[in-house]
């Protein structure tokens, strides 16, 4: 049985596949989302959303819903042998100056509801078994099989593999999945904990016996994760006593673990795909990379993939962007995955310090960095993912004193007073008048608008927004080219419209794109 032709086939209905699907549906793309077996259980490894991810999920209008289901925390506390050695606060220039402790299951439920609101349907129980990429028109023919053995085919212009660490998509494409030397087993459980530390933080607690992570869901329930020896297949998951022993040895105070709601053991390794793009097939999330769970970056990194890919692929589908932008996705997100792998591996190794000398060195460095403010300045951007920067051929020059090309622009991705500062669906231009508008500002603006007609939306911020951006953009006039995900592509003099056009073309904006009236925002 054959299915109809679709723009994009997404394999995998976890958070990454769902976010990708939402990004595409809200741009009008035809999407089919299939999943082999997505059954909700109490077992959920991922349990935190960082500030930058909540910003990005604003694009699909789910962040406020997620906040209503989660427990906000102001930062991460680090302890060694029961004593605090440092704290990493959330915050910075964001409307979400906190992390959200929330199970992956709940995240998926919210995203499924939003996907359905946008007109999407999840086709469950369909397993990808073959891919044919030999069609003369470049389309991809996917063979799917259900539990009863019925085979069907789906032809799509593009295919996204978001089908997890054991990705069939990646295997069928023949993409290598190489790994790091860190190989650690973790036992994970959710349970009520009495006498726990303040639930305004998540905690990483180190000891010579191993590490412990504590994350509060609220109302006295906590996620516990401990390092354990590797388990033989078929070994039952650990019981309450194992977690209580770890808490006694590693946590501050004297917490008492209640009856476990569930527990499991998994073995964590680092793996990153050799490429995230093979022709018209793309990989995202765990299908593209798995890293140490230390730092809680896994699901968040996958959602970053989904947003980075979503706006690009939607633009390719509707003809407004050249398909080379998908090579930029591969370049940017593979580099980001390698960076996350390095930092989470380092954090895993910090927690594995055993000798008195290494423990003293780690604890001393943490304590000094905390007192000097280095944790806030250097580690907060890493943990919160607010510091993600894309240094790629798609970026142009930046004459903004506080921002480099590829940096996140500290502006909301949702409308302000009913108007968007950053275009949701395409690269846009923010007209920055500087500290004081030049005498010829209207002439400069008129020329720029004429040159950009049909290429990009243009917005000039109001006085309140200008005050917020002054440190980043400086006192001189600029034309600031911003990507839909809020990253800076270029900041150039507005008197040079050719530089603005070149920056847009480097982002993949097609000069022959479908023409629509270009909104000019005026003052917001």
Coordinates of C-alpha atoms in Angstrom, one line a residue:
X1 CA 0.0 0.0 0.0
X2 CA 1.4 3.4 -1.0
X3 CA 0.9 6.7 0.8
X4 CA 0.6 10.1 -0.7
X5 CA 3.5 12.4 -1.5
X6 CA 4.3 14.8 1.3
X7 CA 6.8 17.7 1.8
X8 CA 8.5 16.2 4.9
X9 CA 8.4 12.8 6.6
X10 CA 9.5 12.9 10.2
X11 CA 10.5 9.5 11.8
X12 CA 10.2 9.7 15.6
X13 CA 7.6 11.4 17.7
X14 CA 9.7 12.4 20.7
X15 CA 10.3 16.0 21.6
X16 CA 12.7 16.6 18.7
X17 CA 10.3 15.2 16.1
X18 CA 7.4 17.0 17.6
X19 CA 9.1 20.4 17.7
X20 CA 10.3 19.9 14.1
X21 CA 6.8 19.1 13.1
X22 CA 5.3 22.1 14.8
X23 CA 7.9 24.4 13.2
X24 CA 7.0 23.1 9.8
X25 CA 3.2 23.0 10.2
X26 CA 3.1 26.6 11.3
X27 CA 4.8 27.5 8.0
X28 CA 2.2 25.6 6.0
X29 CA 4.4 22.6 5.1
X30 CA 2.8 19.2 4.5
X31 CA 4.1 16.9 7.3
X32 CA 3.7 13.2 8.1
X33 CA 5.0 12.1 11.5
X34 CA 5.4 8.4 12.1
X35 CA 6.6 6.6 15.2
X36 CA 7.4 2.9 15.8
X37 CA 6.2 2.7 19.4
X38 CA 5.8 5.7 21.5
X39 CA 4.2 4.4 24.7
X40 CA 4.1 6.7 27.7
X41 CA 5.6 5.2 30.9
X42 CA 6.7 6.7 34.2
X43 CA 10.3 6.1 33.0
X44 CA 11.7 9.4 31.8
X45 CA 15.4 10.3 31.8
X46 CA 15.3 13.9 30.7
X47 CA 13.8 16.2 33.3
X48 CA 14.9 19.8 32.8
X49 CA 14.4 22.6 30.3
X50 CA 17.0 25.4 30.3
X51 CA 16.2 29.1 29.7
X52 CA 17.3 29.2 26.1
X53 CA 15.1 26.3 25.2
X54 CA 12.1 27.9 26.8
X55 CA 12.8 31.0 24.6
X56 CA 13.0 28.8 21.5
X57 CA 9.8 26.9 22.4
X58 CA 8.0 30.3 22.5
X59 CA 8.2 30.0 18.7
X60 CA 5.6 27.2 18.8
X61 CA 3.5 28.8 21.7
X62 CA 4.1 26.1 24.2
X63 CA 6.4 27.6 26.8
X64 CA 3.7 29.0 29.1
X65 CA 1.9 25.7 29.0
X66 CA 5.1 23.9 30.0
X67 CA 5.8 26.3 32.9
X68 CA 2.3 25.5 34.2
X69 CA 3.3 21.8 34.4
X70 CA 6.8 22.2 35.7
X71 CA 8.8 23.4 38.8
X72 CA 11.0 26.4 38.3
X73 CA 14.5 26.6 39.9
X74 CA 16.8 29.5 40.0
X75 CA 20.1 27.6 39.4
X76 CA 22.3 24.6 40.1
X77 CA 24.1 24.0 43.3
X78 CA 27.4 22.0 43.5
X79 CA 28.3 20.1 46.6
X80 CA 31.3 17.9 47.6
X81 CA 31.1 15.5 50.5
X82 CA 28.0 17.4 51.8
X83 CA 29.5 20.9 51.6
X84 CA 28.7 23.5 49.0
X85 CA 31.5 24.4 46.6
X86 CA 29.6 26.6 44.2
X87 CA 26.4 27.7 42.6
X88 CA 25.5 28.4 39.0
X89 CA 22.5 30.9 38.8
X90 CA 20.2 31.0 35.8
X91 CA 19.2 34.4 34.5
X92 CA 20.9 36.8 32.2
X93 CA 19.1 38.8 29.4
X94 CA 16.1 36.5 29.1
X95 CA 12.5 36.6 29.9
X96 CA 12.9 33.1 31.5
X97 CA 15.6 33.6 34.2
X98 CA 15.1 30.1 35.6
X99 CA 15.3 26.4 34.7
X100 CA 12.2 24.3 34.6
X101 CA 12.2 20.8 36.2
X102 CA 9.7 18.8 34.1
X103 CA 9.6 15.2 32.9
X104 CA 10.2 14.4 29.3
X105 CA 6.8 12.6 29.3
X106 CA 5.1 15.9 30.2
X107 CA 7.0 17.8 27.6
X108 CA 5.9 15.3 25.0
X109 CA 2.2 15.6 26.1
X110 CA 2.3 19.3 25.7
X111 CA 4.0 19.1 22.3
X112 CA 1.6 16.5 21.1
X113 CA -1.3 18.7 21.9
X114 CA 0.3 21.7 20.1
X115 CA 1.1 19.4 17.1
X116 CA -2.6 18.4 16.9
X117 CA -3.7 22.0 17.2
X118 CA -1.6 22.8 14.1
X119 CA -3.3 20.1 12.2
X120 CA -0.8 17.3 12.6
X121 CA -1.5 13.6 13.2
X122 CA 0.9 11.1 14.7
X123 CA 0.9 7.8 12.9
X124 CA 1.9 5.4 15.6
X125 CA 3.0 1.8 15.2
X126 CA 4.9 2.4 11.9
X127 CA 8.5 1.2 11.8
X128 CA 10.9 2.5 9.1
X129 CA 12.5 -0.5 7.3
X130 CA 14.0 0.8 4.1
X131 CA 14.9 4.0 2.3
X132 CA 15.2 4.6 -1.5
X133 CA 17.0 7.8 -2.5
X134 CA 17.4 7.0 -6.2
X135 CA 14.3 8.8 -7.5
X136 CA 15.1 11.1 -10.5
X137 CA 13.2 14.0 -8.8
X138 CA 15.3 13.7 -5.7
X139 CA 12.5 12.6 -3.5
X140 CA 12.9 9.9 -0.8
X141 CA 10.8 6.7 -0.8
X142 CA 10.4 5.3 2.8
X143 CA 9.1 1.8 3.4
X144 CA 7.1 1.5 6.6
X145 CA 5.8 -1.6 8.4
X146 CA 3.2 -1.9 11.1
X147 CA 2.9 -4.4 13.9
X148 CA 0.7 -6.7 11.7
X149 CA 3.4 -6.8 9.0
X150 CA 1.5 -4.6 6.6
X151 CA 3.9 -2.6 4.4
X152 CA 3.3 0.8 3.0
X153 CA 5.5 3.4 1.3
X154 CA 5.6 7.2 1.7
X155 CA 7.3 9.5 -0.8
X156 CA 8.6 12.8 0.6
X157 CA 10.7 15.6 -0.6
X158 CA 12.6 15.6 2.7
X159 CA 13.0 13.1 5.5
X160 CA 14.0 13.9 9.1
X161 CA 15.3 11.1 11.3
X162 CA 14.5 11.9 14.9
X163 CA 14.2 8.3 15.9
X164 CA 16.6 8.1 18.9
X165 CA 20.0 6.8 19.8
X166 CA 19.3 3.5 18.0
X167 CA 18.1 5.4 14.9
X168 CA 17.1 3.2 12.0
X169 CA 17.3 6.2 9.8
X170 CA 20.9 6.7 10.6
X171 CA 21.7 3.1 10.1
X172 CA 19.9 2.9 6.7
X173 CA 21.8 6.0 5.6
X174 CA 25.1 4.3 6.6
X175 CA 26.2 7.3 8.8
X176 CA 29.0 6.4 11.3
X177 CA 28.2 7.0 14.9
X178 CA 31.5 7.4 16.8
X179 CA 31.9 7.8 20.5
X180 CA 34.0 9.1 23.3
X181 CA 35.9 7.1 26.0
X182 CA 33.5 8.0 28.8
X183 CA 31.4 5.0 29.7
X184 CA 29.3 5.4 32.9
X185 CA 26.2 3.7 34.3
X186 CA 23.5 5.7 36.1
X187 CA 20.6 4.5 38.3
X188 CA 17.6 6.9 38.0
X189 CA 14.5 7.1 40.1
X190 CA 11.7 9.5 41.1
X191 CA 10.6 9.5 44.7
X192 CA 9.4 11.6 47.6
X193 CA 12.2 12.9 49.7
X194 CA 11.8 14.4 53.1
X195 CA 14.5 16.6 54.7
X196 CA 15.7 17.5 51.2
X197 CA 17.6 20.7 50.5
X198 CA 15.9 23.8 49.2
X199 CA 13.9 23.0 46.1
X200 CA 14.8 26.3 44.4
X201 CA 17.9 24.6 43.0
X202 CA 18.9 21.4 41.3
X203 CA 22.0 19.7 42.8
X204 CA 25.1 17.9 41.8
X205 CA 26.7 16.2 44.8
X206 CA 30.2 14.7 44.5
X207 CA 31.9 12.2 46.8
X208 CA 34.7 9.7 46.6
X209 CA 32.0 7.0 46.3
X210 CA 30.4 8.6 43.2
X211 CA 28.0 11.3 42.1
X212 CA 24.4 12.2 42.9
X213 CA 22.1 14.5 41.0
X214 CA 18.9 15.8 42.6
X215 CA 16.1 17.6 40.7
X216 CA 12.9 18.8 42.4
X217 CA 9.6 18.3 40.6
X218 CA 7.8 20.2 43.4
X219 CA 5.5 19.0 46.2
X220 CA 8.3 16.9 47.7
X221 CA 9.0 14.7 44.7
X222 CA 12.6 14.5 43.4
X223 CA 14.5 13.0 40.5
X224 CA 17.5 11.1 41.8
X225 CA 20.4 9.9 39.6
X226 CA 23.5 8.1 41.0
X227 CA 26.5 6.6 39.4
X228 CA 26.6 2.9 39.8
X229 CA 28.8 0.0 38.6
X230 CA 27.8 -1.5 35.2
X231 CA 24.9 -3.9 35.4
X232 CA 24.6 -7.3 33.8
X233 CA 21.6 -7.6 31.4
X234 CA 18.5 -8.7 33.2
X235 CA 19.6 -7.3 36.6
X236 CA 16.6 -5.8 38.4
X237 CA 16.7 -2.0 38.9
X238 CA 18.0 -0.8 42.3
X239 CA 15.6 -0.4 45.2
X240 CA 15.1 2.4 47.7
X241 CA 17.9 1.3 49.9
X242 CA 20.5 1.8 47.1
X243 CA 19.4 5.4 46.6
X244 CA 19.2 6.1 50.3
X245 CA 22.8 4.9 50.8
X246 CA 23.9 7.2 48.0
X247 CA 22.0 10.1 49.5
X248 CA 23.4 9.5 52.9
X249 CA 27.0 9.5 51.6
X250 CA 26.7 12.3 49.0
X251 CA 23.8 14.8 49.7
X252 CA 23.8 17.8 52.1
X253 CA 21.8 17.3 55.2
X254 CA 20.0 14.1 56.1
X255 CA 17.3 13.5 53.4
X256 CA 15.2 10.5 53.6
X257 CA 14.1 8.8 50.4
X258 CA 10.5 7.5 50.3
X259 CA 9.0 4.7 48.2
X260 CA 10.3 4.8 44.6
X261 CA 7.8 5.6 41.9
X262 CA 10.1 3.9 39.4
X263 CA 13.8 3.2 38.9
X264 CA 16.0 2.1 36.1
X265 CA 19.7 1.7 35.1
X266 CA 21.1 2.9 31.8
X267 CA 24.6 3.0 30.4
X268 CA 25.7 6.4 29.1
X269 CA 28.1 6.8 26.2
X270 CA 29.0 9.7 23.9
X271 CA 28.2 9.3 20.2
X272 CA 28.0 11.9 17.4
X273 CA 27.0 11.2 13.8
X274 CA 29.7 11.9 11.2
X275 CA 27.2 14.0 9.3
X276 CA 23.7 15.3 10.1
X277 CA 22.7 15.5 6.4
X278 CA 22.8 12.9 3.6
X279 CA 21.1 14.5 0.5
X280 CA 17.5 15.1 1.4
X281 CA 17.7 13.1 4.6
X282 CA 18.6 14.8 7.9
X283 CA 19.3 13.6 11.4
X284 CA 18.3 15.4 14.7
X285 CA 18.3 14.8 18.4
X286 CA 19.6 11.5 19.8
X287 CA 19.7 10.1 16.2
X288 CA 22.5 12.6 15.6
X289 CA 24.2 12.7 19.0
X290 CA 24.1 11.3 22.5
X291 CA 26.1 12.8 25.3
X292 CA 26.6 12.2 29.0
X293 CA 23.5 13.1 31.0
X294 CA 25.7 15.2 33.3
X295 CA 24.3 18.8 33.1
X296 CA 20.9 17.7 31.7
X297 CA 21.8 18.9 28.2
X298 CA 20.5 16.0 26.1
X299 CA 16.8 16.8 25.4
X300 CA 17.7 20.5 25.3
X301 CA 20.4 20.0 22.7
X302 CA 17.9 18.0 20.6
X303 CA 15.3 20.8 20.7
X304 CA 18.0 23.2 19.6
X305 CA 18.5 20.9 16.6
X306 CA 14.8 20.9 15.9
X307 CA 14.5 24.7 15.9
X308 CA 17.7 25.2 13.9
X309 CA 16.5 22.7 11.3
X310 CA 12.8 23.7 11.4
X311 CA 13.0 27.3 10.1
X312 CA 15.5 26.3 7.4
X313 CA 13.6 23.3 6.1
X314 CA 10.3 25.3 6.1
X315 CA 12.0 28.0 4.0
X316 CA 13.4 25.4 1.6
X317 CA 10.0 23.8 1.2
X318 CA 8.2 27.1 0.5
X319 CA 11.0 28.3 -1.8
X320 CA 12.1 31.3 0.2
X321 CA 15.5 29.8 1.1
X322 CA 18.1 27.9 -0.9
X323 CA 18.6 24.3 0.2
X324 CA 22.3 25.0 1.0
X325 CA 21.0 26.3 4.3
X326 CA 20.6 22.7 5.3
X327 CA 24.4 22.3 5.0
X328 CA 24.6 25.1 7.5
X329 CA 22.4 23.2 9.8
X330 CA 24.8 20.2 9.6
X331 CA 27.8 22.5 10.3
X332 CA 26.3 24.4 13.1
X333 CA 24.6 21.6 15.1
X334 CA 27.4 19.1 14.7
X335 CA 29.8 21.7 16.1
X336 CA 27.3 22.4 18.9
X337 CA 27.0 18.7 19.6
X338 CA 30.8 18.2 19.9
X339 CA 30.9 21.2 22.3
X340 CA 28.2 19.8 24.5
X341 CA 29.9 16.4 24.4
X342 CA 33.2 18.0 25.6
X343 CA 31.5 20.0 28.5
X344 CA 29.3 17.1 29.7
X345 CA 32.2 14.7 29.5
X346 CA 34.3 17.1 31.6
X347 CA 31.5 17.4 34.2
X348 CA 31.2 13.6 34.3
X349 CA 34.9 13.3 34.9
X350 CA 34.7 16.0 37.7
X351 CA 32.2 13.8 39.5
X352 CA 34.4 10.8 39.1
X353 CA 37.4 12.3 41.0
X354 CA 38.5 9.7 43.6
X355 CA 41.9 10.6 45.0
X356 CA 42.3 13.2 47.7
X357 CA 44.5 15.3 45.5
X358 CA 42.0 15.5 42.6
X359 CA 39.1 16.1 44.9
X360 CA 40.9 18.9 46.6
X361 CA 41.8 20.5 43.3
X362 CA 38.3 20.2 41.9
X363 CA 36.6 21.6 45.0
X364 CA 39.2 24.4 45.4
X365 CA 38.7 25.5 41.8
X366 CA 34.9 25.4 42.1
X367 CA 35.0 27.4 45.3
X368 CA 37.4 30.1 43.9
X369 CA 35.4 30.4 40.6
X370 CA 32.2 30.8 42.6
X371 CA 33.7 33.6 44.8
X372 CA 35.2 35.4 41.8
X373 CA 31.9 35.3 39.8
X374 CA 33.4 33.1 37.1
X375 CA 30.7 30.4 37.5
X376 CA 28.0 33.1 36.7
X377 CA 30.0 34.6 33.9
X378 CA 31.3 31.5 32.2
X379 CA 29.3 28.4 33.3
X380 CA 25.8 29.9 33.4
X381 CA 25.8 30.6 29.6
X382 CA 26.9 27.0 29.1
X383 CA 24.4 25.3 31.4
X384 CA 21.5 27.6 30.4
X385 CA 22.4 27.3 26.6
X386 CA 22.1 31.1 26.4
X387 CA 25.7 31.1 25.3
X388 CA 25.2 29.0 22.2
X389 CA 27.0 30.7 19.3
X390 CA 27.1 29.8 15.6
X391 CA 30.4 30.6 13.9
X392 CA 29.7 29.5 10.3
X393 CA 30.0 30.6 6.7
X394 CA 26.4 31.8 7.0
X395 CA 27.5 34.6 9.4
X396 CA 28.7 37.9 8.2
X397 CA 30.6 40.7 10.0
X398 CA 29.3 42.4 13.1
X399 CA 30.1 46.0 14.0
X400 CA 28.0 45.8 17.2
X401 CA 30.3 46.3 20.2
X402 CA 28.5 43.7 22.4
X403 CA 27.7 41.0 19.9
X404 CA 29.7 38.8 17.5
X405 CA 28.2 37.3 14.4
X406 CA 26.4 34.1 15.5
X407 CA 25.6 35.3 19.0
X408 CA 22.1 35.2 20.4
X409 CA 20.5 38.6 20.2
X410 CA 18.9 39.4 23.6
X411 CA 15.4 39.9 22.3
X412 CA 12.2 37.9 22.8
X413 CA 11.1 35.6 20.0
X414 CA 7.4 36.4 20.6
X415 CA 5.6 39.7 19.9
X416 CA 6.1 42.8 22.0
X417 CA 3.0 45.0 22.1
X418 CA 1.6 43.0 19.3
X419 CA 4.6 43.4 17.0
X420 CA 7.6 41.0 16.4
X421 CA 11.1 42.3 16.9
X422 CA 12.4 39.1 15.3
X423 CA 10.6 37.6 12.4
X424 CA 9.4 34.1 13.3
X425 CA 9.6 32.5 9.9
X426 CA 12.4 34.2 8.0
X427 CA 15.5 36.3 8.5
X428 CA 14.7 39.9 9.3
X429 CA 16.4 43.2 9.7
X430 CA 16.3 45.4 12.9
X431 CA 17.0 49.0 12.1
X432 CA 19.1 50.4 15.0
X433 CA 19.3 54.2 15.0
X434 CA 22.0 54.4 17.7
X435 CA 21.9 56.6 20.7
X436 CA 20.5 59.5 18.7
X437 CA 18.9 59.3 15.2
X438 CA 21.1 60.9 12.6
X439 CA 19.8 63.9 10.7
X440 CA 19.5 61.9 7.5
X441 CA 18.0 58.8 9.2
X442 CA 14.7 58.9 7.2
X443 CA 16.6 59.0 3.9
X444 CA 18.9 56.1 5.0
X445 CA 15.9 54.1 6.1
X446 CA 13.9 54.8 2.9
X447 CA 16.8 53.6 0.8
X448 CA 17.3 50.5 2.8
X449 CA 13.6 49.6 2.7
X450 CA 13.7 50.0 -1.1
X451 CA 16.7 47.7 -1.5
X452 CA 15.1 45.1 0.8
X453 CA 11.6 45.1 -0.7
X454 CA 10.5 41.4 -0.9
X455 CA 13.7 40.1 0.7
X456 CA 13.1 40.5 4.5
X457 CA 10.8 42.2 7.0
X458 CA 12.3 45.4 8.6
X459 CA 11.5 46.7 12.1
X460 CA 12.7 49.7 14.0
X461 CA 12.5 49.3 17.8
X462 CA 10.9 51.8 20.2
X463 CA 12.7 53.7 23.0
X464 CA 12.1 51.0 25.6
X465 CA 13.7 48.3 23.4
X466 CA 16.5 50.6 22.5
X467 CA 17.5 51.0 26.1
X468 CA 17.6 47.2 26.5
X469 CA 19.8 46.8 23.5
X470 CA 22.2 49.8 23.9
X471 CA 25.0 47.8 25.5
X472 CA 24.8 45.1 22.8
X473 CA 24.4 47.3 19.8
X474 CA 26.2 50.5 20.8
X475 CA 25.7 54.1 19.9
X476 CA 26.1 54.0 16.1
X477 CA 23.4 53.3 13.6
X478 CA 23.3 49.7 12.4
X479 CA 21.2 47.4 10.2
X480 CA 21.1 44.2 12.2
X481 CA 20.3 41.0 10.3
X482 CA 18.7 38.5 12.7
X483 CA 17.8 34.9 12.0
X484 CA 14.4 33.5 13.0
X485 CA 16.0 31.7 15.9
X486 CA 17.3 35.0 17.3
X487 CA 21.0 34.6 16.3
X488 CA 22.9 37.5 14.8
X489 CA 23.8 37.1 11.2
X490 CA 25.3 40.6 10.6
X491 CA 25.4 44.1 12.0
X492 CA 26.5 46.6 9.4
X493 CA 26.1 50.3 8.6
X494 CA 22.6 51.0 7.3
X495 CA 24.1 53.3 4.7
X496 CA 25.4 50.1 3.0
X497 CA 22.3 48.2 1.8
X498 CA 24.5 45.9 -0.4
X499 CA 26.1 44.5 2.8
X500 CA 22.6 43.8 4.2
X501 CA 21.5 42.1 1.0
X502 CA 24.7 40.0 1.0
X503 CA 24.2 38.9 4.6
X504 CA 20.6 37.8 3.7
X505 CA 21.8 35.9 0.7
X506 CA 24.5 34.2 2.9
X507 CA 21.6 33.1 5.1
X508 CA 20.1 31.4 2.1
X509 CA 17.4 34.0 1.2
X510 CA 16.7 33.5 -2.5
X511 CA 16.7 36.6 -4.7
X512 CA 14.0 34.8 -6.7
X513 CA 11.9 33.9 -3.7
X514 CA 8.1 34.0 -3.9
X515 CA 7.2 37.7 -3.6
X516 CA 4.9 38.9 -0.8
X517 CA 4.5 42.3 0.7
X518 CA 7.4 42.9 3.1
X519 CA 6.2 44.3 6.4
X520 CA 8.0 47.4 7.6
X521 CA 7.5 47.6 11.3
X522 CA 8.1 51.3 11.8
X523 CA 8.5 52.0 15.5
X524 CA 7.5 49.3 17.9

